[in-house]
Amino acid sequence: MRQAEFDAKGSRIRWTEVPGAEPARVYVHGLGSMSSVYHAHIAARPELAGRRSLFVDLPGHGISDRPEHFGYTLEEHAGALAAALDAAGLTGVELIAHSMGGAVAIVLARRRPELVSRLVLAEANLDAFPPVTAASSVIASFTEDAFVHDTYARVLSSVGPLWAATMRLADPRALHRSAVGLRRGSDPTMRTILEGLTTVDRLYLQGEDSGELPGRTGLEAAGVRVVTVPGAGHNIMFDNPDVFTAVVAGRL
């Protein structure tokens, strides 16, 4: 495990790491998740062997600190992720990022372009105000105090054992603020940023079971390769690890 300070008060973002050749692959999780849980089985595949791999937990999640003073916006999460990459001595990494982590990765690529050479985005949030059925919208619909003191426990009991296993390790206040930040989005939007990152290799994975990706034509016109993954929903790395691995390896 390694760590780096990401604010002026000594708060630390942490990650686990596998040594290997560079450019490094950096895995970033979604809301209420952990990178190693969602991605270690992918990085361990023979097709991906030999590359330096980092499994980063964003602030408020997993093994990272969860400061109460932190805002947990997309920009702040991106700043913390940049601190981890700087401490690891990395540039030009491949970011493999899921859901909220994908939104953070997009913001980071705009703010610190030297850090990122490739984006592999698994159902990343591209727009503000996701559907009311999205988890981030549900969490953000409550006040922070109401969520922390009441709703968090009810959400844990309703999301199912897989997500609950990592969500219960997330700080409820950080979880709520992250959901609010995700719902607010970035300025410009993550979609606009992604379409403009013409010097970065960009792939977007959409689970077949999640339906058609809104704005797919515009993304592809901007040079983003969009892959519909058969037999997969939002958690593509679990539902179809073969295709997920092939995309990360650059073989699809």
PDB file of C-alpha atoms in Angstrom:
ATOM      1  CA  MET A   1       0.000   0.000   0.000  1.00  0.00           C
ATOM      2  CA  ARG A   2       1.208   3.511  -0.844  1.00  0.00           C
ATOM      3  CA  GLN A   3      -0.175   6.923   0.018  1.00  0.00           C
ATOM      4  CA  ALA A   4       0.054  10.621  -0.821  1.00  0.00           C
ATOM      5  CA  GLU A   5      -1.256  13.782   0.815  1.00  0.00           C
ATOM      6  CA  PHE A   6      -4.005  15.441  -1.203  1.00  0.00           C
ATOM      7  CA  ASP A   7      -4.868  18.527   0.848  1.00  0.00           C
ATOM      8  CA  ALA A   8      -3.225  21.052   3.148  1.00  0.00           C
ATOM      9  CA  LYS A   9      -4.329  19.178   6.270  1.00  0.00           C
ATOM     10  CA  GLY A  10      -2.438  15.961   5.700  1.00  0.00           C
ATOM     11  CA  SER A  11      -5.293  13.827   4.366  1.00  0.00           C
ATOM     12  CA  ARG A  12      -4.035  10.870   2.359  1.00  0.00           C
ATOM     13  CA  ILE A  13      -5.189   9.062  -0.727  1.00  0.00           C
ATOM     14  CA  ARG A  14      -4.040   5.433  -0.829  1.00  0.00           C
ATOM     15  CA  TRP A  15      -3.557   2.720  -3.373  1.00  0.00           C
ATOM     16  CA  THR A  16      -2.197  -0.785  -3.771  1.00  0.00           C
ATOM     17  CA  GLU A  17       0.279  -1.428  -6.535  1.00  0.00           C
ATOM     18  CA  VAL A  18       1.681  -4.225  -8.668  1.00  0.00           C
ATOM     19  CA  PRO A  19       5.165  -3.571 -10.132  1.00  0.00           C
ATOM     20  CA  GLY A  20       5.849  -3.841 -13.829  1.00  0.00           C
ATOM     21  CA  ALA A  21       6.643  -1.976 -17.008  1.00  0.00           C
ATOM     22  CA  GLU A  22       5.287   1.442 -17.868  1.00  0.00           C
ATOM     23  CA  PRO A  23       3.134   3.102 -19.038  1.00  0.00           C
ATOM     24  CA  ALA A  24       1.278   2.200 -15.887  1.00  0.00           C
ATOM     25  CA  ARG A  25      -2.346   1.214 -15.799  1.00  0.00           C
ATOM     26  CA  VAL A  26      -4.309   3.039 -13.113  1.00  0.00           C
ATOM     27  CA  TYR A  27      -7.689   1.630 -12.102  1.00  0.00           C
ATOM     28  CA  VAL A  28     -10.323   3.954 -10.627  1.00  0.00           C
ATOM     29  CA  HIS A  29     -13.606   2.815  -9.075  1.00  0.00           C
ATOM     30  CA  GLY A  30     -17.127   4.204  -9.072  1.00  0.00           C
ATOM     31  CA  LEU A  31     -19.341   5.698  -6.375  1.00  0.00           C
ATOM     32  CA  GLY A  32     -19.243   3.680  -3.160  1.00  0.00           C
ATOM     33  CA  SER A  33     -16.763   1.172  -4.549  1.00  0.00           C
ATOM     34  CA  MET A  34     -13.070   0.174  -4.307  1.00  0.00           C
ATOM     35  CA  SER A  35     -10.593  -0.171  -7.137  1.00  0.00           C
ATOM     36  CA  SER A  36      -8.982  -3.463  -6.127  1.00  0.00           C
ATOM     37  CA  VAL A  37     -12.328  -5.191  -5.624  1.00  0.00           C
ATOM     38  CA  TYR A  38     -13.586  -4.152  -9.045  1.00  0.00           C
ATOM     39  CA  HIS A  39     -10.379  -4.459 -11.055  1.00  0.00           C
ATOM     40  CA  ALA A  40      -7.743  -6.744  -9.507  1.00  0.00           C
ATOM     41  CA  HIS A  41      -9.160  -9.800 -11.280  1.00  0.00           C
ATOM     42  CA  ILE A  42      -8.817  -7.919 -14.574  1.00  0.00           C
ATOM     43  CA  ALA A  43      -5.228  -6.777 -14.013  1.00  0.00           C
ATOM     44  CA  ALA A  44      -4.267 -10.347 -13.040  1.00  0.00           C
ATOM     45  CA  ARG A  45      -5.278 -11.755 -16.421  1.00  0.00           C
ATOM     46  CA  PRO A  46      -2.390 -13.130 -18.524  1.00  0.00           C
ATOM     47  CA  GLU A  47      -3.196 -10.683 -21.337  1.00  0.00           C
ATOM     48  CA  LEU A  48      -2.375  -7.785 -19.005  1.00  0.00           C
ATOM     49  CA  ALA A  49       0.640  -9.269 -17.237  1.00  0.00           C
ATOM     50  CA  GLY A  50       3.884  -7.357 -16.812  1.00  0.00           C
ATOM     51  CA  ARG A  51       2.523  -3.828 -16.536  1.00  0.00           C
ATOM     52  CA  ARG A  52       2.729  -1.612 -13.470  1.00  0.00           C
ATOM     53  CA  SER A  53      -0.810  -1.435 -12.085  1.00  0.00           C
ATOM     54  CA  LEU A  54      -2.253   0.869  -9.428  1.00  0.00           C
ATOM     55  CA  PHE A  55      -5.617   0.398  -7.714  1.00  0.00           C
ATOM     56  CA  VAL A  56      -6.510   3.817  -6.342  1.00  0.00           C
ATOM     57  CA  ASP A  57      -9.264   4.469  -3.810  1.00  0.00           C
ATOM     58  CA  LEU A  58     -10.688   7.973  -4.114  1.00  0.00           C
ATOM     59  CA  PRO A  59     -11.058  10.107  -0.971  1.00  0.00           C
ATOM     60  CA  GLY A  60     -13.831   8.902   1.299  1.00  0.00           C
ATOM     61  CA  HIS A  61     -13.701   5.402  -0.169  1.00  0.00           C
ATOM     62  CA  GLY A  62     -11.918   2.168   0.646  1.00  0.00           C
ATOM     63  CA  ILE A  63      -8.554   2.614   2.331  1.00  0.00           C
ATOM     64  CA  SER A  64      -8.211   6.352   1.647  1.00  0.00           C
ATOM     65  CA  ASP A  65      -8.831   9.063   4.237  1.00  0.00           C
ATOM     66  CA  ARG A  66     -12.268  10.633   4.541  1.00  0.00           C
ATOM     67  CA  PRO A  67     -11.805  14.206   5.779  1.00  0.00           C
ATOM     68  CA  GLU A  68     -14.979  15.963   6.846  1.00  0.00           C
ATOM     69  CA  HIS A  69     -13.759  19.309   5.479  1.00  0.00           C
ATOM     70  CA  PHE A  70     -13.294  17.944   1.930  1.00  0.00           C
ATOM     71  CA  GLY A  71     -15.882  18.778  -0.731  1.00  0.00           C
ATOM     72  CA  TYR A  72     -15.681  15.552  -2.794  1.00  0.00           C
ATOM     73  CA  THR A  73     -16.477  17.315  -6.072  1.00  0.00           C
ATOM     74  CA  LEU A  74     -15.262  15.813  -9.330  1.00  0.00           C
ATOM     75  CA  GLU A  75     -12.536  18.444  -9.470  1.00  0.00           C
ATOM     76  CA  GLU A  76     -11.394  17.691  -5.931  1.00  0.00           C
ATOM     77  CA  HIS A  77     -11.371  13.959  -6.565  1.00  0.00           C
ATOM     78  CA  ALA A  78      -9.309  14.617  -9.716  1.00  0.00           C
ATOM     79  CA  GLY A  79      -6.875  16.697  -7.700  1.00  0.00           C
ATOM     80  CA  ALA A  80      -6.447  13.887  -5.186  1.00  0.00           C
ATOM     81  CA  LEU A  81      -5.905  11.368  -7.981  1.00  0.00           C
ATOM     82  CA  ALA A  82      -3.283  13.672  -9.498  1.00  0.00           C
ATOM     83  CA  ALA A  83      -1.510  13.779  -6.116  1.00  0.00           C
ATOM     84  CA  ALA A  84      -1.334   9.975  -6.138  1.00  0.00           C
ATOM     85  CA  LEU A  85       0.114   9.874  -9.653  1.00  0.00           C
ATOM     86  CA  ASP A  86       2.627  12.591  -8.829  1.00  0.00           C
ATOM     87  CA  ALA A  87       3.747  10.728  -5.704  1.00  0.00           C
ATOM     88  CA  ALA A  88       4.092   7.552  -7.753  1.00  0.00           C
ATOM     89  CA  GLY A  89       6.272   9.415 -10.268  1.00  0.00           C
ATOM     90  CA  LEU A  90       3.958   8.699 -13.163  1.00  0.00           C
ATOM     91  CA  THR A  91       3.079  10.445 -16.411  1.00  0.00           C
ATOM     92  CA  GLY A  92       1.256   9.248 -19.500  1.00  0.00           C
ATOM     93  CA  VAL A  93      -0.734   6.572 -17.666  1.00  0.00           C
ATOM     94  CA  GLU A  94      -3.613   4.507 -18.959  1.00  0.00           C
ATOM     95  CA  LEU A  95      -6.672   5.251 -16.815  1.00  0.00           C
ATOM     96  CA  ILE A  96      -9.191   2.419 -16.604  1.00  0.00           C
ATOM     97  CA  ALA A  97     -12.120   3.999 -14.828  1.00  0.00           C
ATOM     98  CA  HIS A  98     -15.647   2.931 -13.962  1.00  0.00           C
ATOM     99  CA  SER A  99     -18.778   5.066 -13.576  1.00  0.00           C
ATOM    100  CA  MET A 100     -18.008   8.053 -11.293  1.00  0.00           C
ATOM    101  CA  GLY A 101     -14.323   7.177 -11.583  1.00  0.00           C
ATOM    102  CA  GLY A 102     -14.620   7.724 -15.308  1.00  0.00           C
ATOM    103  CA  ALA A 103     -15.961  11.235 -14.760  1.00  0.00           C
ATOM    104  CA  VAL A 104     -13.037  11.928 -12.414  1.00  0.00           C
ATOM    105  CA  ALA A 105     -10.597  10.546 -14.992  1.00  0.00           C
ATOM    106  CA  ILE A 106     -11.998  12.819 -17.706  1.00  0.00           C
ATOM    107  CA  VAL A 107     -11.660  15.890 -15.488  1.00  0.00           C
ATOM    108  CA  LEU A 108      -8.100  14.873 -14.595  1.00  0.00           C
ATOM    109  CA  ALA A 109      -7.147  14.440 -18.253  1.00  0.00           C
ATOM    110  CA  ARG A 110      -8.215  18.024 -18.930  1.00  0.00           C
ATOM    111  CA  ARG A 111      -6.544  19.504 -15.859  1.00  0.00           C
ATOM    112  CA  ARG A 112      -3.290  17.541 -16.093  1.00  0.00           C
ATOM    113  CA  PRO A 113      -2.937  16.291 -19.670  1.00  0.00           C
ATOM    114  CA  GLU A 114       0.647  15.142 -19.128  1.00  0.00           C
ATOM    115  CA  LEU A 115      -0.584  12.505 -16.694  1.00  0.00           C
ATOM    116  CA  VAL A 116      -2.878  10.675 -19.115  1.00  0.00           C
ATOM    117  CA  SER A 117      -2.194   8.935 -22.438  1.00  0.00           C
ATOM    118  CA  ARG A 118      -5.255   6.695 -22.622  1.00  0.00           C
ATOM    119  CA  LEU A 119      -8.766   6.536 -21.213  1.00  0.00           C
ATOM    120  CA  VAL A 120     -10.760   3.315 -20.949  1.00  0.00           C
ATOM    121  CA  LEU A 121     -14.117   4.377 -19.555  1.00  0.00           C
ATOM    122  CA  ALA A 122     -16.660   1.823 -18.383  1.00  0.00           C
ATOM    123  CA  GLU A 123     -20.110   3.450 -18.343  1.00  0.00           C
ATOM    124  CA  ALA A 124     -18.599   6.722 -17.132  1.00  0.00           C
ATOM    125  CA  ASN A 125     -20.924   9.590 -16.247  1.00  0.00           C
ATOM    126  CA  LEU A 126     -20.756  12.090 -19.104  1.00  0.00           C
ATOM    127  CA  ASP A 127     -23.568  14.495 -18.278  1.00  0.00           C
ATOM    128  CA  ALA A 128     -24.883  16.397 -15.286  1.00  0.00           C
ATOM    129  CA  PHE A 129     -28.213  15.452 -13.740  1.00  0.00           C
ATOM    130  CA  PRO A 130     -28.309  11.711 -14.455  1.00  0.00           C
ATOM    131  CA  PRO A 131     -31.715   9.975 -14.514  1.00  0.00           C
ATOM    132  CA  VAL A 132     -33.645  10.046 -11.260  1.00  0.00           C
ATOM    133  CA  THR A 133     -33.238   6.274 -11.066  1.00  0.00           C
ATOM    134  CA  ALA A 134     -29.426   6.546 -10.976  1.00  0.00           C
ATOM    135  CA  ALA A 135     -27.858   5.868  -7.584  1.00  0.00           C
ATOM    136  CA  SER A 136     -26.142   9.249  -7.487  1.00  0.00           C
ATOM    137  CA  SER A 137     -29.443  11.041  -8.100  1.00  0.00           C
ATOM    138  CA  VAL A 138     -31.188   9.008  -5.408  1.00  0.00           C
ATOM    139  CA  ILE A 139     -28.478   9.733  -2.837  1.00  0.00           C
ATOM    140  CA  ALA A 140     -28.252  13.409  -3.802  1.00  0.00           C
ATOM    141  CA  SER A 141     -32.019  13.857  -3.445  1.00  0.00           C
ATOM    142  CA  PHE A 142     -31.634  13.803   0.357  1.00  0.00           C
ATOM    143  CA  THR A 143     -30.034  16.458   2.484  1.00  0.00           C
ATOM    144  CA  GLU A 144     -26.579  15.571   3.702  1.00  0.00           C
ATOM    145  CA  ASP A 145     -27.582  15.171   7.324  1.00  0.00           C
ATOM    146  CA  ALA A 146     -30.651  13.123   6.474  1.00  0.00           C
ATOM    147  CA  PHE A 147     -28.579  10.787   4.344  1.00  0.00           C
ATOM    148  CA  VAL A 148     -25.805  10.400   6.926  1.00  0.00           C
ATOM    149  CA  HIS A 149     -28.072   9.790   9.903  1.00  0.00           C
ATOM    150  CA  ASP A 150     -30.916   7.821   8.317  1.00  0.00           C
ATOM    151  CA  THR A 151     -30.891   7.083   4.597  1.00  0.00           C
ATOM    152  CA  TYR A 152     -27.377   5.631   4.366  1.00  0.00           C
ATOM    153  CA  ALA A 153     -28.364   2.574   6.400  1.00  0.00           C
ATOM    154  CA  ARG A 154     -31.462   2.030   4.270  1.00  0.00           C
ATOM    155  CA  VAL A 155     -29.470   2.376   1.038  1.00  0.00           C
ATOM    156  CA  LEU A 156     -26.965  -0.207   2.272  1.00  0.00           C
ATOM    157  CA  SER A 157     -29.748  -2.688   2.897  1.00  0.00           C
ATOM    158  CA  SER A 158     -31.265  -2.163  -0.550  1.00  0.00           C
ATOM    159  CA  VAL A 159     -28.324  -2.134  -2.993  1.00  0.00           C
ATOM    160  CA  GLY A 160     -27.514  -5.832  -2.781  1.00  0.00           C
ATOM    161  CA  PRO A 161     -24.574  -7.649  -1.215  1.00  0.00           C
ATOM    162  CA  LEU A 162     -22.005  -6.909  -3.941  1.00  0.00           C
ATOM    163  CA  TRP A 163     -22.221  -3.126  -3.831  1.00  0.00           C
ATOM    164  CA  ALA A 164     -22.976  -3.056  -0.101  1.00  0.00           C
ATOM    165  CA  ALA A 165     -19.675  -4.858   0.576  1.00  0.00           C
ATOM    166  CA  THR A 166     -17.713  -1.809  -0.606  1.00  0.00           C
ATOM    167  CA  MET A 167     -20.262   0.926   0.084  1.00  0.00           C
ATOM    168  CA  ARG A 168     -20.194   0.131   3.809  1.00  0.00           C
ATOM    169  CA  LEU A 169     -16.487   1.056   3.737  1.00  0.00           C
ATOM    170  CA  ALA A 170     -17.249   4.485   2.286  1.00  0.00           C
ATOM    171  CA  ASP A 171     -17.826   7.397   4.617  1.00  0.00           C
ATOM    172  CA  PRO A 172     -21.528   8.308   4.365  1.00  0.00           C
ATOM    173  CA  ARG A 173     -20.836  12.049   4.270  1.00  0.00           C
ATOM    174  CA  ALA A 174     -18.223  11.554   1.560  1.00  0.00           C
ATOM    175  CA  LEU A 175     -20.634   9.301  -0.317  1.00  0.00           C
ATOM    176  CA  HIS A 176     -23.349  11.940  -0.277  1.00  0.00           C
ATOM    177  CA  ARG A 177     -21.038  14.782  -1.306  1.00  0.00           C
ATOM    178  CA  SER A 178     -19.574  12.646  -4.081  1.00  0.00           C
ATOM    179  CA  ALA A 179     -23.087  11.916  -5.359  1.00  0.00           C
ATOM    180  CA  VAL A 180     -23.970  15.609  -5.248  1.00  0.00           C
ATOM    181  CA  GLY A 181     -20.773  16.457  -7.139  1.00  0.00           C
ATOM    182  CA  LEU A 182     -21.449  13.769  -9.708  1.00  0.00           C
ATOM    183  CA  ARG A 183     -24.991  15.013 -10.214  1.00  0.00           C
ATOM    184  CA  ARG A 184     -23.682  18.559 -10.653  1.00  0.00           C
ATOM    185  CA  GLY A 185     -21.070  17.436 -13.149  1.00  0.00           C
ATOM    186  CA  SER A 186     -18.138  19.485 -14.386  1.00  0.00           C
ATOM    187  CA  ASP A 187     -17.896  22.761 -16.282  1.00  0.00           C
ATOM    188  CA  PRO A 188     -17.640  22.145 -19.198  1.00  0.00           C
ATOM    189  CA  THR A 189     -19.444  18.838 -18.979  1.00  0.00           C
ATOM    190  CA  MET A 190     -17.536  15.576 -18.940  1.00  0.00           C
ATOM    191  CA  ARG A 191     -18.937  14.766 -22.401  1.00  0.00           C
ATOM    192  CA  THR A 192     -17.642  18.038 -23.852  1.00  0.00           C
ATOM    193  CA  ILE A 193     -14.233  17.498 -22.265  1.00  0.00           C
ATOM    194  CA  LEU A 194     -14.029  13.913 -23.540  1.00  0.00           C
ATOM    195  CA  GLU A 195     -14.906  14.929 -27.080  1.00  0.00           C
ATOM    196  CA  GLY A 196     -12.152  17.558 -26.977  1.00  0.00           C
ATOM    197  CA  LEU A 197      -9.357  15.283 -25.719  1.00  0.00           C
ATOM    198  CA  THR A 198      -8.124  14.597 -29.232  1.00  0.00           C
ATOM    199  CA  THR A 199      -4.544  13.773 -28.184  1.00  0.00           C
ATOM    200  CA  VAL A 200      -5.686  10.977 -25.839  1.00  0.00           C
ATOM    201  CA  ASP A 201      -6.627   7.453 -26.908  1.00  0.00           C
ATOM    202  CA  ARG A 202     -10.270   7.220 -25.792  1.00  0.00           C
ATOM    203  CA  LEU A 203     -12.506   4.163 -25.455  1.00  0.00           C
ATOM    204  CA  TYR A 204     -15.957   4.036 -23.944  1.00  0.00           C
ATOM    205  CA  LEU A 205     -17.557   0.742 -22.880  1.00  0.00           C
ATOM    206  CA  GLN A 206     -21.330   0.473 -22.716  1.00  0.00           C
ATOM    207  CA  GLY A 207     -23.031  -2.613 -21.342  1.00  0.00           C
ATOM    208  CA  GLU A 208     -25.504  -4.090 -23.788  1.00  0.00           C
ATOM    209  CA  ASP A 209     -28.047  -4.555 -21.000  1.00  0.00           C
ATOM    210  CA  SER A 210     -27.846  -0.849 -20.126  1.00  0.00           C
ATOM    211  CA  GLY A 211     -29.347   0.184 -23.452  1.00  0.00           C
ATOM    212  CA  GLU A 212     -28.050   2.488 -26.147  1.00  0.00           C
ATOM    213  CA  LEU A 213     -25.526   5.130 -25.095  1.00  0.00           C
ATOM    214  CA  PRO A 214     -27.045   8.630 -25.475  1.00  0.00           C
ATOM    215  CA  GLY A 215     -25.009  10.809 -27.815  1.00  0.00           C
ATOM    216  CA  ARG A 216     -22.990   7.903 -29.192  1.00  0.00           C
ATOM    217  CA  THR A 217     -22.833   9.384 -32.673  1.00  0.00           C
ATOM    218  CA  GLY A 218     -21.313  12.610 -31.368  1.00  0.00           C
ATOM    219  CA  LEU A 219     -18.708  10.761 -29.344  1.00  0.00           C
ATOM    220  CA  GLU A 220     -17.681   8.626 -32.304  1.00  0.00           C
ATOM    221  CA  ALA A 221     -17.515  11.683 -34.555  1.00  0.00           C
ATOM    222  CA  ALA A 222     -15.075  13.180 -32.048  1.00  0.00           C
ATOM    223  CA  GLY A 223     -12.854  10.095 -32.259  1.00  0.00           C
ATOM    224  CA  VAL A 224     -14.050   8.229 -29.167  1.00  0.00           C
ATOM    225  CA  ARG A 225     -14.281   4.504 -29.844  1.00  0.00           C
ATOM    226  CA  VAL A 226     -17.491   3.138 -28.337  1.00  0.00           C
ATOM    227  CA  VAL A 227     -17.761  -0.592 -27.636  1.00  0.00           C
ATOM    228  CA  THR A 228     -21.057  -2.227 -26.728  1.00  0.00           C
ATOM    229  CA  VAL A 229     -20.222  -5.153 -24.442  1.00  0.00           C
ATOM    230  CA  PRO A 230     -22.569  -8.132 -24.873  1.00  0.00           C
ATOM    231  CA  GLY A 231     -24.153  -9.720 -21.831  1.00  0.00           C
ATOM    232  CA  ALA A 232     -23.104  -6.878 -19.557  1.00  0.00           C
ATOM    233  CA  GLY A 233     -24.811  -4.243 -17.481  1.00  0.00           C
ATOM    234  CA  HIS A 234     -23.226  -1.407 -15.513  1.00  0.00           C
ATOM    235  CA  ASN A 235     -20.542  -3.594 -13.907  1.00  0.00           C
ATOM    236  CA  ILE A 236     -18.917  -4.663 -17.156  1.00  0.00           C
ATOM    237  CA  MET A 237     -15.746  -5.957 -15.495  1.00  0.00           C
ATOM    238  CA  PHE A 238     -17.827  -8.551 -13.626  1.00  0.00           C
ATOM    239  CA  ASP A 239     -20.413  -9.321 -16.296  1.00  0.00           C
ATOM    240  CA  ASN A 240     -18.027  -9.826 -19.213  1.00  0.00           C
ATOM    241  CA  PRO A 241     -14.406  -9.847 -18.027  1.00  0.00           C
ATOM    242  CA  ASP A 242     -13.166 -11.337 -21.305  1.00  0.00           C
ATOM    243  CA  VAL A 243     -14.236  -8.364 -23.412  1.00  0.00           C
ATOM    244  CA  PHE A 244     -13.266  -5.895 -20.670  1.00  0.00           C
ATOM    245  CA  THR A 245      -9.765  -7.391 -20.572  1.00  0.00           C
ATOM    246  CA  ALA A 246      -9.457  -7.407 -24.359  1.00  0.00           C
ATOM    247  CA  VAL A 247     -10.296  -3.709 -24.493  1.00  0.00           C
ATOM    248  CA  VAL A 248      -7.810  -2.814 -21.746  1.00  0.00           C
ATOM    249  CA  ALA A 249      -5.152  -4.876 -23.560  1.00  0.00           C
ATOM    250  CA  GLY A 250      -5.862  -3.061 -26.815  1.00  0.00           C
ATOM    251  CA  ARG A 251      -6.934  -6.240 -28.602  1.00  0.00           C
ATOM    252  CA  LEU A 252     -10.521  -5.317 -29.425  1.00  0.00           C
TER     253      LEU A 252
END
